[in-house]
PDB file of C-alpha atoms and ligand atoms in Angstrom:
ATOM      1  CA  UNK A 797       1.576 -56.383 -42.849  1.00  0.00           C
ATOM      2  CA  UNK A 798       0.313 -52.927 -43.860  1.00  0.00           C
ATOM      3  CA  UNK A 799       2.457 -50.198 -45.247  1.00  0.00           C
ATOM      4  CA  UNK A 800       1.212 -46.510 -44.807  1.00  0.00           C
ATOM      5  CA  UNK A 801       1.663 -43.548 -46.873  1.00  0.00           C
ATOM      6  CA  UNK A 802       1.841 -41.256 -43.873  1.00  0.00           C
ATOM      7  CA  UNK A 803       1.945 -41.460 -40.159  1.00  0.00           C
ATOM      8  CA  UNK A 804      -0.226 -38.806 -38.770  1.00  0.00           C
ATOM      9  CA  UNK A 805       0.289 -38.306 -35.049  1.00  0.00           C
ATOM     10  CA  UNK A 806      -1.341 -36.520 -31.667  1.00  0.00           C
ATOM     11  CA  UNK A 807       0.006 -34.491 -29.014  1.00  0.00           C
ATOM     12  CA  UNK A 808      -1.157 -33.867 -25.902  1.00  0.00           C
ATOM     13  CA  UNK A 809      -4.319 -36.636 -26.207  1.00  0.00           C
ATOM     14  CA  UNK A 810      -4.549 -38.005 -22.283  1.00  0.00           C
ATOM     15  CA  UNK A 811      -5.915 -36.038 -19.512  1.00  0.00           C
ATOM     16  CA  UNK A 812      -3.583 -37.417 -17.260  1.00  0.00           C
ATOM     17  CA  UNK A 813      -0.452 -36.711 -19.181  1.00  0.00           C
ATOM     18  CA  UNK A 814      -1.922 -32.895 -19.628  1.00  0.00           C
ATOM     19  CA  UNK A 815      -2.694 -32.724 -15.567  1.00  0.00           C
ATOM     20  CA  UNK A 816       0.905 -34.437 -15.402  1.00  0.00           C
ATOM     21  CA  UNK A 817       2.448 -31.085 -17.718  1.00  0.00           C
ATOM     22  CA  UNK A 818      -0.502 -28.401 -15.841  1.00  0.00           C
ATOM     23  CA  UNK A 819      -1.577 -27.526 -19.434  1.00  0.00           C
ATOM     24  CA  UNK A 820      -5.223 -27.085 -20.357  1.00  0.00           C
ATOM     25  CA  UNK A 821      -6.748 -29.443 -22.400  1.00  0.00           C
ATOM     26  CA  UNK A 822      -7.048 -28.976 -26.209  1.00  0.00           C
ATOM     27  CA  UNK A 823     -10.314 -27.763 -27.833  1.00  0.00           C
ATOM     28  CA  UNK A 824      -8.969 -29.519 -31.079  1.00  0.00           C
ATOM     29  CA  UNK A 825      -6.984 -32.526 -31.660  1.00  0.00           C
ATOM     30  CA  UNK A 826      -2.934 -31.499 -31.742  1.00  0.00           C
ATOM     31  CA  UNK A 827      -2.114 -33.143 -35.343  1.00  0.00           C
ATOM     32  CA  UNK A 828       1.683 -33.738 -36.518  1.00  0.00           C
ATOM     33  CA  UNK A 829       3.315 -36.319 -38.505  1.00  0.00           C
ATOM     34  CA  UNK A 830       6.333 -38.460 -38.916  1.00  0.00           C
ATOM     35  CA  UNK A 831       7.382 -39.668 -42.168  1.00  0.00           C
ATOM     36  CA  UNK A 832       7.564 -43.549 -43.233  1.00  0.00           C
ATOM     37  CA  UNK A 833      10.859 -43.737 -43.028  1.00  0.00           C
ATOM     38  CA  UNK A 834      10.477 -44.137 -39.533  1.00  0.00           C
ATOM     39  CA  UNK A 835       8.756 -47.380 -39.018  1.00  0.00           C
ATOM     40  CA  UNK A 836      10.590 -50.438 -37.603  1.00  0.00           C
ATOM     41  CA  UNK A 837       8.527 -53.546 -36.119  1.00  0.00           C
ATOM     42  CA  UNK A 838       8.937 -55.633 -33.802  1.00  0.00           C
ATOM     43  CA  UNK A 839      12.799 -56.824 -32.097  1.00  0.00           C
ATOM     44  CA  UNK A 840      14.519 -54.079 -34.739  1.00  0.00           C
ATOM     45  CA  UNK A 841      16.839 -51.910 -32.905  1.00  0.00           C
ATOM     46  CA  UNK A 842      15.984 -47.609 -31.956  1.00  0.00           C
ATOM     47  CA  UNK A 843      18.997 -45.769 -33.265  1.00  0.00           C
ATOM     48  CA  UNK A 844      20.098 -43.161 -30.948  1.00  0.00           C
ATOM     49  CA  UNK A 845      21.182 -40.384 -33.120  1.00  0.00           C
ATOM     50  CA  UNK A 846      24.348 -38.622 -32.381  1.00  0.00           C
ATOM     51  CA  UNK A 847      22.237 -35.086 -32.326  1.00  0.00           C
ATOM     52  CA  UNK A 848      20.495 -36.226 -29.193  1.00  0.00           C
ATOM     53  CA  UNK A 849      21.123 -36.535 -25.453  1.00  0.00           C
ATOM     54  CA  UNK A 850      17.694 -36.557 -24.446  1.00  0.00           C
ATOM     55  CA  UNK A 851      16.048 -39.798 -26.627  1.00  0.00           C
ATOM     56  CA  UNK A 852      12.327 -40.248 -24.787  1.00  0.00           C
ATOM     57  CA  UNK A 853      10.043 -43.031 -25.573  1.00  0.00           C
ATOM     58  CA  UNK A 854       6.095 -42.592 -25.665  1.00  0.00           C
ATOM     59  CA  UNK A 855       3.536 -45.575 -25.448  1.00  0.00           C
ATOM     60  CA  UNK A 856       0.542 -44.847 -27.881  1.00  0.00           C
ATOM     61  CA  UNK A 857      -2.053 -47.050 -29.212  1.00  0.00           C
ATOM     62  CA  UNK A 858      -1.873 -47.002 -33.022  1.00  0.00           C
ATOM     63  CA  UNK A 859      -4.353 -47.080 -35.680  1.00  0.00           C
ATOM     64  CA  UNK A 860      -4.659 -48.785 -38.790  1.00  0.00           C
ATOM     65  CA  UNK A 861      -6.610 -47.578 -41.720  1.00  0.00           C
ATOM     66  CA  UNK A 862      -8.719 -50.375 -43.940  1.00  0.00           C
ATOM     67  CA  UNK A 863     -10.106 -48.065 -46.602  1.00  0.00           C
ATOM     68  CA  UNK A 864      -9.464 -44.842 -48.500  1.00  0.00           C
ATOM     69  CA  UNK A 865     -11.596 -42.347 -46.880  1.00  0.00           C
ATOM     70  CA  UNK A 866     -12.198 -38.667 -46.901  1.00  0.00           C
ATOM     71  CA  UNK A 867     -14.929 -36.609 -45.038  1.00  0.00           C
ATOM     72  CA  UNK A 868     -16.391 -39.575 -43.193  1.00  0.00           C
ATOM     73  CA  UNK A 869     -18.652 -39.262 -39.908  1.00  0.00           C
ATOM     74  CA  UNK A 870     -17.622 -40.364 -36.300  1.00  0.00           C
ATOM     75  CA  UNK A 871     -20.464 -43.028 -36.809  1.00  0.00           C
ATOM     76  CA  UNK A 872     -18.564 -44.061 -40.262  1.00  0.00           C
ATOM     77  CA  UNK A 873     -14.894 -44.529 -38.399  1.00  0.00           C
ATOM     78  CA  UNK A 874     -15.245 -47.671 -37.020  1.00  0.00           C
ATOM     79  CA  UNK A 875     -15.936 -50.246 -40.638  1.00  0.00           C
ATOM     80  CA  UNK A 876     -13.079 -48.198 -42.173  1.00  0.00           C
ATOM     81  CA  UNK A 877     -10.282 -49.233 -39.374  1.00  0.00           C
ATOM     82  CA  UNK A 878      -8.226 -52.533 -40.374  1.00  0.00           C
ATOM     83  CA  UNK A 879      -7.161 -52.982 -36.523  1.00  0.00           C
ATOM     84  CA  UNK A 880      -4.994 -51.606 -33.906  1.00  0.00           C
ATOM     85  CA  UNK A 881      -1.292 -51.369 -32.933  1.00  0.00           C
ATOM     86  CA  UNK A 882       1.123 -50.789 -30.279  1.00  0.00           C
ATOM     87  CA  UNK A 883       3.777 -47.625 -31.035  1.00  0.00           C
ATOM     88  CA  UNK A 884       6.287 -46.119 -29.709  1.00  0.00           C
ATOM     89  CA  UNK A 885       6.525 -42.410 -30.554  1.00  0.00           C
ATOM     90  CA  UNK A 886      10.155 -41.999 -30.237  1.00  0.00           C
ATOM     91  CA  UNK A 887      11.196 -38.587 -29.629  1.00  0.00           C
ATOM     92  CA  UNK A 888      14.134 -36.450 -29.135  1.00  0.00           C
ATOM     93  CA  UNK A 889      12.825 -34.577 -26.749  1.00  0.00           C
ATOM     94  CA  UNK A 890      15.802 -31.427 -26.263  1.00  0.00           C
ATOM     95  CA  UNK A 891      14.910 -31.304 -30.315  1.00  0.00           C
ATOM     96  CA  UNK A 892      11.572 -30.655 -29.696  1.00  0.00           C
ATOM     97  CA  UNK A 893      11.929 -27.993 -27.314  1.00  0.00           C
ATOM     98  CA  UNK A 894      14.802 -26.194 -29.626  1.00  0.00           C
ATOM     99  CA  UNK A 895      12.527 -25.993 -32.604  1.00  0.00           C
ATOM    100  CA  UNK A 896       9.348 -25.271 -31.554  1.00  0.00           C
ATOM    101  CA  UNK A 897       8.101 -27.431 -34.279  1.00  0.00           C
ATOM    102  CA  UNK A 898       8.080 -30.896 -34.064  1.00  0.00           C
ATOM    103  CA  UNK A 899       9.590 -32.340 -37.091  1.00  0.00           C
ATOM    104  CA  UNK A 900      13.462 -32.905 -36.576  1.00  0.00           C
ATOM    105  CA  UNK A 901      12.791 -34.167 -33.460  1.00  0.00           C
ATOM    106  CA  UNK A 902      10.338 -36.673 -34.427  1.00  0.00           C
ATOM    107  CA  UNK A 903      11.587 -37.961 -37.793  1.00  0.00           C
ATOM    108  CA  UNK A 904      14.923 -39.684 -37.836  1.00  0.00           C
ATOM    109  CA  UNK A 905      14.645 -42.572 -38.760  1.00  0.00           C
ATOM    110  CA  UNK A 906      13.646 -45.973 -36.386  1.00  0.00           C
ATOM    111  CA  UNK A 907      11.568 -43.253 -34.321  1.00  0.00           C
ATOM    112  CA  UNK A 908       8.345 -44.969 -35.011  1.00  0.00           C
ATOM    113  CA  UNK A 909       8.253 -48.693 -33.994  1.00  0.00           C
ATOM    114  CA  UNK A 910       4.775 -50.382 -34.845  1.00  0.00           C
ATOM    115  CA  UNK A 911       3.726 -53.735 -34.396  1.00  0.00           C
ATOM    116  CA  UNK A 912       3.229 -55.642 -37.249  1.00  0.00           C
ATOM    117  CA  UNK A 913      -0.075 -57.522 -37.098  1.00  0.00           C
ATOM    118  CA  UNK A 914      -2.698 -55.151 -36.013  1.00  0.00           C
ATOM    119  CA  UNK A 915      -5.523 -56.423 -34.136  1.00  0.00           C
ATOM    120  CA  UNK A 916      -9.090 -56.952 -34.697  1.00  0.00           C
ATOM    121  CA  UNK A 917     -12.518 -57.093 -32.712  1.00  0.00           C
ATOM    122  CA  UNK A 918     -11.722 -54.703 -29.968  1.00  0.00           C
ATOM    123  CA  UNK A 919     -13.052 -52.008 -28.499  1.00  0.00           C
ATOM    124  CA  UNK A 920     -10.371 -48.736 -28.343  1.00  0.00           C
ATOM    125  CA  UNK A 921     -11.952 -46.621 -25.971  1.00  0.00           C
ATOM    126  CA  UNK A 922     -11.325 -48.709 -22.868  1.00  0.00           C
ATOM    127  CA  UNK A 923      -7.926 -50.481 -22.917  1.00  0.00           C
ATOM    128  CA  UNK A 924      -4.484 -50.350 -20.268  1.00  0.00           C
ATOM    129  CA  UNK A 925      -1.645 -49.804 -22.173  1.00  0.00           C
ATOM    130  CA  UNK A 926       1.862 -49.578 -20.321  1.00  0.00           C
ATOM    131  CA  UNK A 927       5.434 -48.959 -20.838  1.00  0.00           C
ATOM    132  CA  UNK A 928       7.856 -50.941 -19.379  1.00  0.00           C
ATOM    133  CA  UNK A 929      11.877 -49.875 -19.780  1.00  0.00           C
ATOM    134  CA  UNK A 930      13.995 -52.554 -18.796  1.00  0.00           C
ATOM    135  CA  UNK A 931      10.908 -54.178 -17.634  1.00  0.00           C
ATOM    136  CA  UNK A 932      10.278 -51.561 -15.112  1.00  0.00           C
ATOM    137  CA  UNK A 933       6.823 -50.089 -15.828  1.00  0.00           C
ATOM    138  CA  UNK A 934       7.088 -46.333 -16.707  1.00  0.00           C
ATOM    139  CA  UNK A 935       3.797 -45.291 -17.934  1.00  0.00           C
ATOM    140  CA  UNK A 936       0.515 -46.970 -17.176  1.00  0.00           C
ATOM    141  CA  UNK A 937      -2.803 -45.777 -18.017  1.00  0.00           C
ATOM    142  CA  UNK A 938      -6.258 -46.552 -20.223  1.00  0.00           C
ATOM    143  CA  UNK A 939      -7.126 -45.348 -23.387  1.00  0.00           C
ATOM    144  CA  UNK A 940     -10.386 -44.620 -21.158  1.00  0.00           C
ATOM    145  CA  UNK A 941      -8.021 -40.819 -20.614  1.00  0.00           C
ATOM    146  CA  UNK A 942      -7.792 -39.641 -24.427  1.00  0.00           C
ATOM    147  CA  UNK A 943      -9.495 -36.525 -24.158  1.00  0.00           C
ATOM    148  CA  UNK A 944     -10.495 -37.382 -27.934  1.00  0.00           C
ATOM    149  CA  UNK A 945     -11.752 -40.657 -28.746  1.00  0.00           C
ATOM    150  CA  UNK A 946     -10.416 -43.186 -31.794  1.00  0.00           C
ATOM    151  CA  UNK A 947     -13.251 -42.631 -34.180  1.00  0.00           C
ATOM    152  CA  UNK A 948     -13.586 -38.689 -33.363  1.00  0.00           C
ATOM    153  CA  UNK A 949      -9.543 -38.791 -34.309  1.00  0.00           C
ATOM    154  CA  UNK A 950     -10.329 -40.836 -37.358  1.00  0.00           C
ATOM    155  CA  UNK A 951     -13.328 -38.357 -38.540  1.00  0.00           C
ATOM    156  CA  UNK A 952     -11.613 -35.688 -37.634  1.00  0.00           C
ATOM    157  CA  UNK A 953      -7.973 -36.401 -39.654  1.00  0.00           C
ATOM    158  CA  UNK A 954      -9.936 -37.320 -42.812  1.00  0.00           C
ATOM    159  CA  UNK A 955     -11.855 -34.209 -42.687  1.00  0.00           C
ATOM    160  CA  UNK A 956      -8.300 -33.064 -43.532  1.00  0.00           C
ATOM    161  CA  UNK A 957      -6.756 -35.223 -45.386  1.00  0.00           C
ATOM    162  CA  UNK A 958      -7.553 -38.619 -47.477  1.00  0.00           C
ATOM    163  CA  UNK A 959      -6.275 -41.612 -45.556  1.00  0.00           C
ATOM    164  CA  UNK A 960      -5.318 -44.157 -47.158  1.00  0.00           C
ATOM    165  CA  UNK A 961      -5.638 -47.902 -46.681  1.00  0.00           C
ATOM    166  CA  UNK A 962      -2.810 -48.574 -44.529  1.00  0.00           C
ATOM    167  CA  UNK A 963      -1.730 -45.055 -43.357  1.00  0.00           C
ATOM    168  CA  UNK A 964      -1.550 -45.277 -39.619  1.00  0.00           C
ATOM    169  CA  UNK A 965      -2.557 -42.578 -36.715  1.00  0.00           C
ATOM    170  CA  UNK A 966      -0.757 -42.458 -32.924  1.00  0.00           C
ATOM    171  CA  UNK A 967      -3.076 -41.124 -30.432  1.00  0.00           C
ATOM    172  CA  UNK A 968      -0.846 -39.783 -28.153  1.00  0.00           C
ATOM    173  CA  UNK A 969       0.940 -40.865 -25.158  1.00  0.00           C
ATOM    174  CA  UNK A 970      -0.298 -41.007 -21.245  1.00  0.00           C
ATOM    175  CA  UNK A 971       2.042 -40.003 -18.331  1.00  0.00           C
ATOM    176  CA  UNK A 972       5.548 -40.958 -17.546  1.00  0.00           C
ATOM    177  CA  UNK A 973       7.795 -40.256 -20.775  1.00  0.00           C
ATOM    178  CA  UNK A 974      10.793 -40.476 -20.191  1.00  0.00           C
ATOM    179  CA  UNK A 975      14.128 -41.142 -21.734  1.00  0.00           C
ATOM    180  CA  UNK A 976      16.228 -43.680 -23.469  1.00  0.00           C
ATOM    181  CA  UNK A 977      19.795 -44.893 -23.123  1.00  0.00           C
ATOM    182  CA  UNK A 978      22.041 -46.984 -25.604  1.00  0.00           C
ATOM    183  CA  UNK A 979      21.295 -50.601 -24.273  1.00  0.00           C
ATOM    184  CA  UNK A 980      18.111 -49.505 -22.709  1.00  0.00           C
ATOM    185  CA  UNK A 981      14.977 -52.717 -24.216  1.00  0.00           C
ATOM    186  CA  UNK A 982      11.712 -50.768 -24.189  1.00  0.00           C
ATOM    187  CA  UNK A 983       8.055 -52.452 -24.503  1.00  0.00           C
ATOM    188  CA  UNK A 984       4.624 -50.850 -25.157  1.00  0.00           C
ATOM    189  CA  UNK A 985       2.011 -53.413 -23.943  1.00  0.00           C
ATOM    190  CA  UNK A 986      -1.666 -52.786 -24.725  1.00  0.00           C
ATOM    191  CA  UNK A 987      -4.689 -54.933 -23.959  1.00  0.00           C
ATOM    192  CA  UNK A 988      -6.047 -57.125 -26.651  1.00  0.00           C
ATOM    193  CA  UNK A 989      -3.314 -55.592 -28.684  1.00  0.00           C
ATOM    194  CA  UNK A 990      -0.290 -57.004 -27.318  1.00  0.00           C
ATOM    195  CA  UNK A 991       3.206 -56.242 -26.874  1.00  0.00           C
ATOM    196  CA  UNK A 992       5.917 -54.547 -29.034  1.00  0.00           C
ATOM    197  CA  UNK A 993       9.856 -54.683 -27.545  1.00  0.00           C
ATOM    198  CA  UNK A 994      12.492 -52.779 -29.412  1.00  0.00           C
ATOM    199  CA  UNK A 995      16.581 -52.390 -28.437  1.00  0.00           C
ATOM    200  CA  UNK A 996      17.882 -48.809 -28.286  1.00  0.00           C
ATOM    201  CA  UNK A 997      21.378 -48.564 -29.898  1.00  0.00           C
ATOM    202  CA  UNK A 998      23.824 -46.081 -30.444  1.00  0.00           C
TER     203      UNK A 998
HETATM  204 MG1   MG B1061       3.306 -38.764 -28.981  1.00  0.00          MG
END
C-alpha cells in the first residue's frame, strides 16, 4: 500500500478523447488536483453526493511515485516510479461546467478510487485500458493516445512541484465518459495492471 500526499491529475491527455470533444490539443500538460481525501481502493463503494445529477466516471492509468524528486529529466522518470495503477477520476461533471474550475467537482470525497497494489515491470506507453459499467464496455483505448507520455508527465509535474514517495498522478481519461447511477458497479481494466471495480451509492 502507498499513501500519497497529493493527487495531481490531467485533463484533456488522449487524442482521441480531444477529437471526441473537437478541441485542439494542448501545447502543455492540463495539471489539477484532487485532495487525499478522495481515495478509496478496491470493492469500497462511490458516494453519489446529493449536489450532483450528473456523476461521470473516467478510466485513467495511475502513477505511483518511489522517490522524492524535484527537477528530474524525462530520462530520470522511469527509476523514480514505484509502479502503476488503475483510477477512476470520478467527476461531477454539471459541477465542473458551473465553476469553471475544477475543484468542487472533483473533490468530494470517494471520487478517486485507486487500486491498491501498483504494478511493476511494465511498459506505460503502450497499454489497453477500458471501462466497463455494468460490464458493458464504455471506453476503450491505449495509453499509445496520451498526447503526453508517463515520464514527460512525471518530469514535467516535478519541475513544479516535489513529489513525494507515494504521491500519485492520473493521466487523463480516453473517450466515452459518461455517467453514473446509484447501483451502477463500474471497472477500469488496464493491461498488466489489472482491474479495479467499485459500487456507486447514494
Ligand atoms: Mg480525468
Amino acid at each position: 500500500m502507498y499513501h500519497p500526499s497529493k493527487i495531481i491529475c490531467v485533463g484533456l491527455n488522449y487524442r482521441d478523447h480531444a477529437a471526441e470533444l473537437a478541441m485542439p490539443l494542448p501545447v502543455t500538460p492540463i495539471i489539477f488536483m484532487k485532495p487525499p481525501t478522495t481515495i478509496i481502493h478496491e470493492n469500497q463503494a462511490i458516494i453519489y453526493p446529493a449536489q450532483t445529477n450528473n456523476l461521470h466516471y473516467e478510466a485513467e492509468l495511475g502513477v505511483v511515485i518511489k522517490n522524492r524528486i524535484k527537477g528530474i529529466t524525462e530520462a530520470q522518470a522511469a527509476e523514480n516510479i514505484a509502479g502503476f495503477v488503475c483510477a477512476n477520476d470520478v467527476t461531477a461533471r454539471d459541477l465542473q461546467n458551473q465553476d469553471g474550475q475544477w475543484t468542487r467537482a472533483k473533490s468530494f470525497d470517494t471520487f478517486c478510487p485507486l487500486g491498491s497494489r501498483p504494478a511493476t515491470g511494465i511498459n506505460p506507453d503502450d497499454l489497453g485500458i477500458k471501462l466497463l459499467l455494468n460490464g458493458q464496455v464504455k471506453q476503450q483505448s491505449r495509453t499509445s493516445n496520451m498526447i503526453f507520455k508517463v515520464n514527460y508527465l512525471v518530469a514535467f509535474i516535478a519541475s513544479i512541484m516535489t513529489l513525494e514517495p507515494g504521491d500519485v498522478i492520473i493521466t487523463g481519461t480516453p473517450p466515452g465518459v459518461g455517467p453514473m447511477r446509484p447501483g451502477d458497479t463500474v471497472a477500469v481494466e488496464i493491461e498488466g495492471v489489472g482491474r479495479l471495480e467499485n459500487r456507486v451509492l447514494a
